[in-house]
Coordinates of C-alpha atoms in Angstrom, one line a residue:
X26 CA -0.3 6.6 32.4
X27 CA -0.8 9.5 30.0
X28 CA -4.0 11.0 29.9
X29 CA -6.0 10.1 27.0
X30 CA -9.1 8.8 25.3
X31 CA -9.5 4.9 25.0
X32 CA -10.8 3.4 22.3
X33 CA -11.7 -0.1 21.2
X34 CA -11.7 -0.9 17.3
X35 CA -12.7 -4.0 15.4
X36 CA -10.5 -4.5 11.9
X37 CA -12.1 -5.6 8.7
X38 CA -11.2 -9.0 9.8
X39 CA -12.8 -9.1 12.8
X40 CA -9.7 -8.5 15.1
X41 CA -10.4 -6.5 18.3
X42 CA -8.1 -3.6 19.0
X43 CA -7.5 -1.6 22.2
X44 CA -5.8 1.9 21.8
X45 CA -5.6 5.2 23.3
X46 CA -5.7 8.7 21.8
X47 CA -3.5 11.6 23.0
X48 CA -3.7 15.1 21.9
X49 CA -3.8 18.7 22.9
X50 CA -6.9 20.6 24.0
X51 CA -9.1 22.1 21.5
X52 CA -11.0 21.4 18.5
X53 CA -9.6 20.8 15.1
X54 CA -7.5 18.0 12.9
X55 CA -4.1 18.0 13.7
X56 CA -0.9 16.1 12.3
X57 CA -1.2 12.6 13.7
X58 CA 1.2 9.9 14.7
X59 CA 0.3 6.1 15.0
X60 CA 2.9 4.5 17.8
X61 CA 3.6 0.7 17.3
X62 CA 4.9 -1.4 20.1
X63 CA 7.5 -4.1 19.4
X64 CA 7.5 -8.1 20.5
X65 CA 6.2 -8.8 23.9
X66 CA 5.3 -5.1 24.3
X67 CA 2.2 -3.1 24.7
X68 CA 0.8 0.4 24.3
X69 CA 1.6 1.2 28.1
X70 CA 5.1 -0.2 28.4
X71 CA 7.8 2.2 29.4
X72 CA 8.2 4.9 27.1
X73 CA 5.2 4.7 25.0
X74 CA 3.0 7.0 27.1
X75 CA 6.2 9.4 27.2
X76 CA 6.3 9.4 23.5
X77 CA 2.5 10.0 23.1
X78 CA 2.7 12.8 25.7
X79 CA 5.7 14.7 24.1
X80 CA 3.9 14.4 20.7
X81 CA 0.8 15.9 21.9
X82 CA 2.5 18.7 23.9
X83 CA 3.8 19.5 20.2
X84 CA 0.4 19.7 18.8
X85 CA 0.2 16.3 17.3
X86 CA -2.2 13.6 17.9
X87 CA -0.6 10.4 18.8
X88 CA -2.6 7.2 18.5
X89 CA -1.2 3.9 20.4
X90 CA -2.5 0.7 20.5
X91 CA -2.1 -3.0 21.2
X92 CA -1.7 -5.3 18.2
X93 CA -4.0 -8.1 18.5
X94 CA -1.0 -10.6 18.7
X95 CA 0.2 -9.1 21.8
X96 CA -2.3 -10.7 23.5
X97 CA -2.9 -7.9 26.3
X98 CA -6.0 -5.5 27.2
X99 CA -5.7 -2.0 28.5
X100 CA -4.4 -2.7 32.3
X101 CA -3.0 -6.0 31.7
X102 CA 0.6 -6.6 33.1
X103 CA 0.7 -10.2 31.7
X104 CA -0.5 -11.7 28.4
X105 CA -3.9 -12.8 29.2
X106 CA -5.0 -14.0 25.5
X107 CA -2.3 -16.6 24.9
X108 CA -4.2 -17.9 21.9
X109 CA -3.8 -14.4 20.2
X110 CA 0.0 -14.5 21.1
X111 CA 0.4 -17.8 19.9
X112 CA -1.2 -17.2 16.6
X113 CA 0.4 -13.8 16.0
X114 CA 1.8 -13.1 12.2
X115 CA 4.0 -10.3 10.8
X116 CA 1.3 -9.9 8.3
X117 CA -1.5 -9.8 10.8
X118 CA 0.4 -7.0 12.5
X119 CA 0.8 -4.9 9.5
X120 CA -3.0 -5.6 8.6
X121 CA -3.7 -4.3 12.2
X122 CA -1.7 -1.2 11.6
X123 CA -3.0 -0.4 8.2
X124 CA -6.6 -0.7 9.6
X125 CA -5.9 1.7 12.2
X126 CA -4.5 4.1 9.9
X127 CA -7.7 3.7 7.5
X128 CA -9.8 4.3 10.6
X129 CA -8.2 7.7 11.7
X130 CA -10.6 10.7 12.0
X131 CA -13.6 8.3 11.5
X132 CA -13.8 5.7 14.0
X133 CA -10.7 6.4 15.7
X134 CA -10.1 10.0 17.0
X135 CA -13.0 11.8 15.1
X136 CA -12.2 15.3 14.3
X137 CA -8.9 15.3 15.5
X138 CA -6.9 13.9 12.4
X139 CA -5.5 15.7 9.4
X140 CA -5.6 13.0 6.9
X141 CA -2.9 14.6 5.0
X142 CA -0.5 14.8 7.6
X143 CA 0.2 11.3 9.0
X144 CA 3.2 9.9 10.6
X145 CA 4.3 6.3 12.1
X146 CA 6.4 5.4 14.8
X147 CA 7.7 2.1 15.7
X148 CA 10.2 0.3 18.0
X149 CA 12.2 -2.9 17.8
X150 CA 9.5 -5.3 15.7
X151 CA 7.0 -2.5 15.9
X152 CA 9.7 -0.6 13.8
X153 CA 9.7 -3.3 11.1
X154 CA 6.1 -3.4 10.9
X155 CA 6.0 0.4 10.5
X156 CA 8.4 0.3 7.8
X157 CA 6.4 -2.1 6.0
X158 CA 3.0 -0.3 6.4
X159 CA 5.0 2.8 5.2
X160 CA 6.0 1.0 2.1
X161 CA 2.7 -0.4 1.2
X162 CA 0.8 1.0 -1.8
X163 CA -2.0 1.7 0.4
X164 CA -0.3 4.3 2.6
X165 CA 3.2 5.1 0.7
X166 CA 1.9 8.2 -1.2
X167 CA 0.1 9.7 1.8
X168 CA 2.7 9.1 4.7
X169 CA 4.6 12.3 5.6
X170 CA 7.0 11.1 8.0
X171 CA 8.2 7.7 9.6
X172 CA 10.5 7.5 12.9
X173 CA 11.7 3.8 14.1
X174 CA 13.7 3.2 17.2
X175 CA 15.9 0.1 17.6
X176 CA 14.2 -1.5 14.3
X177 CA 15.0 -5.0 13.1
X178 CA 16.5 -5.3 9.9
X179 CA 15.0 -8.6 9.3
X180 CA 12.4 -10.9 10.8
X181 CA 14.5 -14.1 9.9
X182 CA 15.6 -14.3 13.5
X183 CA 16.1 -18.2 14.2
X184 CA 18.2 -20.8 13.0
X185 CA 17.5 -23.5 10.7
X186 CA 17.9 -26.0 13.5
X187 CA 15.7 -23.7 15.7
X188 CA 12.7 -23.9 13.1
X189 CA 13.0 -27.7 12.8
X190 CA 12.7 -28.2 16.7
X191 CA 9.7 -25.3 16.3
X192 CA 7.8 -27.3 13.7
X193 CA 8.6 -30.7 15.5
X194 CA 7.2 -29.4 18.8
X195 CA 4.2 -27.2 17.0
X196 CA 5.5 -24.1 19.2
X197 CA 8.3 -22.2 20.1
X198 CA 8.5 -21.0 23.6
X199 CA 9.8 -17.4 24.7
X200 CA 9.9 -16.0 28.1
X201 CA 9.1 -12.5 29.0
X202 CA 12.2 -11.5 31.1
X203 CA 10.3 -8.5 32.8
X204 CA 7.5 -11.1 34.2
X205 CA 8.9 -14.4 33.8
X206 CA 5.6 -15.6 31.8
X207 CA 6.5 -18.2 29.3
X208 CA 4.6 -17.7 26.1
X209 CA 4.3 -20.1 23.3
X210 CA 4.5 -18.9 19.5
X211 CA 2.7 -21.3 17.0
X212 CA 4.0 -22.3 13.8
X213 CA 1.9 -19.6 11.8
X214 CA 4.3 -17.0 12.4
X215 CA 7.2 -19.4 10.9
X216 CA 4.5 -20.1 8.1
X217 CA 3.9 -16.3 7.4
X218 CA 7.6 -15.2 7.0
X219 CA 8.3 -18.3 4.8
X220 CA 5.2 -17.9 2.6
X221 CA 5.8 -13.9 2.5
X222 CA 9.4 -13.7 2.3
X223 CA 9.4 -11.1 -0.5
X224 CA 6.4 -9.2 1.3
X225 CA 8.0 -9.1 4.6
X226 CA 11.6 -8.0 3.3
X227 CA 12.6 -5.3 5.3
X228 CA 15.5 -4.2 3.0
X229 CA 13.0 -3.8 0.1
X230 CA 10.5 -2.0 2.2
X231 CA 13.3 0.4 3.0
X232 CA 13.9 1.2 -0.6
X233 CA 10.4 1.3 -1.5
X234 CA 9.1 3.7 1.2
X235 CA 8.9 7.5 0.2
X236 CA 8.3 9.0 3.7
X237 CA 11.4 10.8 5.3
X238 CA 12.6 8.4 7.8
X239 CA 14.6 8.9 10.9
X240 CA 16.3 5.8 12.0
X241 CA 17.3 6.0 15.8
X242 CA 19.4 3.0 17.4
X243 CA 21.5 2.6 20.5
X244 CA 25.2 2.0 19.9
X245 CA 25.2 -0.8 22.7
X246 CA 21.8 -2.6 21.8
X247 CA 22.5 -6.4 22.8
X248 CA 18.8 -7.2 21.6
X249 CA 18.8 -5.8 18.2
X250 CA 22.6 -4.8 17.3
X251 CA 23.2 -1.2 15.9
X252 CA 24.6 -2.9 12.7
X253 CA 20.6 -3.6 12.0
X254 CA 20.1 0.1 12.2
X255 CA 23.0 1.0 10.0
X256 CA 21.9 -1.6 7.4
X257 CA 18.6 -0.2 7.2
X258 CA 19.8 3.4 6.7
X259 CA 22.3 2.0 4.2
X260 CA 19.6 0.3 2.3
X261 CA 17.0 3.1 2.5
X262 CA 15.8 5.3 -0.1
X263 CA 16.3 9.2 0.5
X264 CA 15.1 11.1 2.4
X265 CA 16.8 9.2 5.5
X266 CA 18.8 10.0 8.5
X267 CA 20.5 7.7 11.0
X268 CA 21.1 8.6 14.7
X269 CA 23.3 6.3 16.8
X270 CA 22.5 7.3 20.5
X271 CA 25.9 6.6 22.2
X272 CA 25.4 4.4 25.4
X273 CA 22.1 3.6 24.2
X274 CA 20.5 0.4 24.9
X275 CA 17.7 -1.5 23.2
X276 CA 15.2 0.8 25.0
X277 CA 17.5 3.7 25.7
X278 CA 17.6 3.1 29.4
X279 CA 13.7 2.9 29.9
X280 CA 12.2 0.2 31.9
X281 CA 8.6 -1.0 33.0
X282 CA 7.5 0.4 35.3
X283 CA 8.7 3.8 34.0
X284 CA 10.9 5.5 36.2
X285 CA 11.6 8.4 34.4
X286 CA 13.8 9.5 31.2
X287 CA 17.5 8.6 30.9
X288 CA 19.9 10.9 28.9
X289 CA 19.9 8.4 26.2
X290 CA 15.9 8.5 26.1
X291 CA 16.0 12.3 25.9
X292 CA 18.0 12.1 23.1
X293 CA 15.7 9.9 21.3
X294 CA 12.4 11.7 22.1
X295 CA 14.4 15.2 21.1
X296 CA 15.0 13.9 17.8
X297 CA 11.9 12.1 17.3
X298 CA 9.4 15.1 18.0
X299 CA 12.1 17.2 15.9
X300 CA 11.5 14.9 13.0
X301 CA 7.9 14.9 13.2
X302 CA 7.5 18.6 13.5
X303 CA 9.8 19.2 10.6
X304 CA 7.8 16.8 8.4
X305 CA 4.3 16.8 9.3

């Protein structure tokens, strides 16, 4: 685990979040990046501590946290709050992220955050959440840089038949391939997407966001095909750059527990730290 300062934060809506702040030694505000995990992920999964460590070594404060809907506390290897996981929504994730950003420098990482030099990093579904936050009017004008890895281009990832079965059963079961844990998703996620299609439109968010954006995607990603990264980059307003990593899969070869970087992960990490150093 990357050394850092643990924090617990309650959002304005009363959701308790757990996170970690990693930063270089010494006083003073620094450029800051908030790190967003993906679906069935958590702040300590695989490469996230390495991302935080690399950024902190480059003089950037890195803030990572578990979305409330992850249903996991620090130290958990399994989802322990099944009800939080069941009731997770895309909108809830965006609100979690925006609440964390709003608290930077005060309740979270006091004295270590330059509020004028903020960046977001997100992987997979977390990349989509980071993109929505980057396009949100509460953050759009202030955000200085965005990096996404293996980001989804849409949250609409189930067929009409699957949605009908989901509603009929009242839940949609997913399996964590790493742990074998069977996890129920309630209809709240489906309801949220259908009620907020326009606000959750990632293509529209790509066009609306203003921060310089690095889109990183693996060429052989079977979970979120590289065509989704290409689609996001094609729809994005300037400034944006697409990096396709040859032989890169959804996690650029990283697994959990983390066994060290692969060449594909090193490529993604190097490009990411360079992007944030250039724009923050």
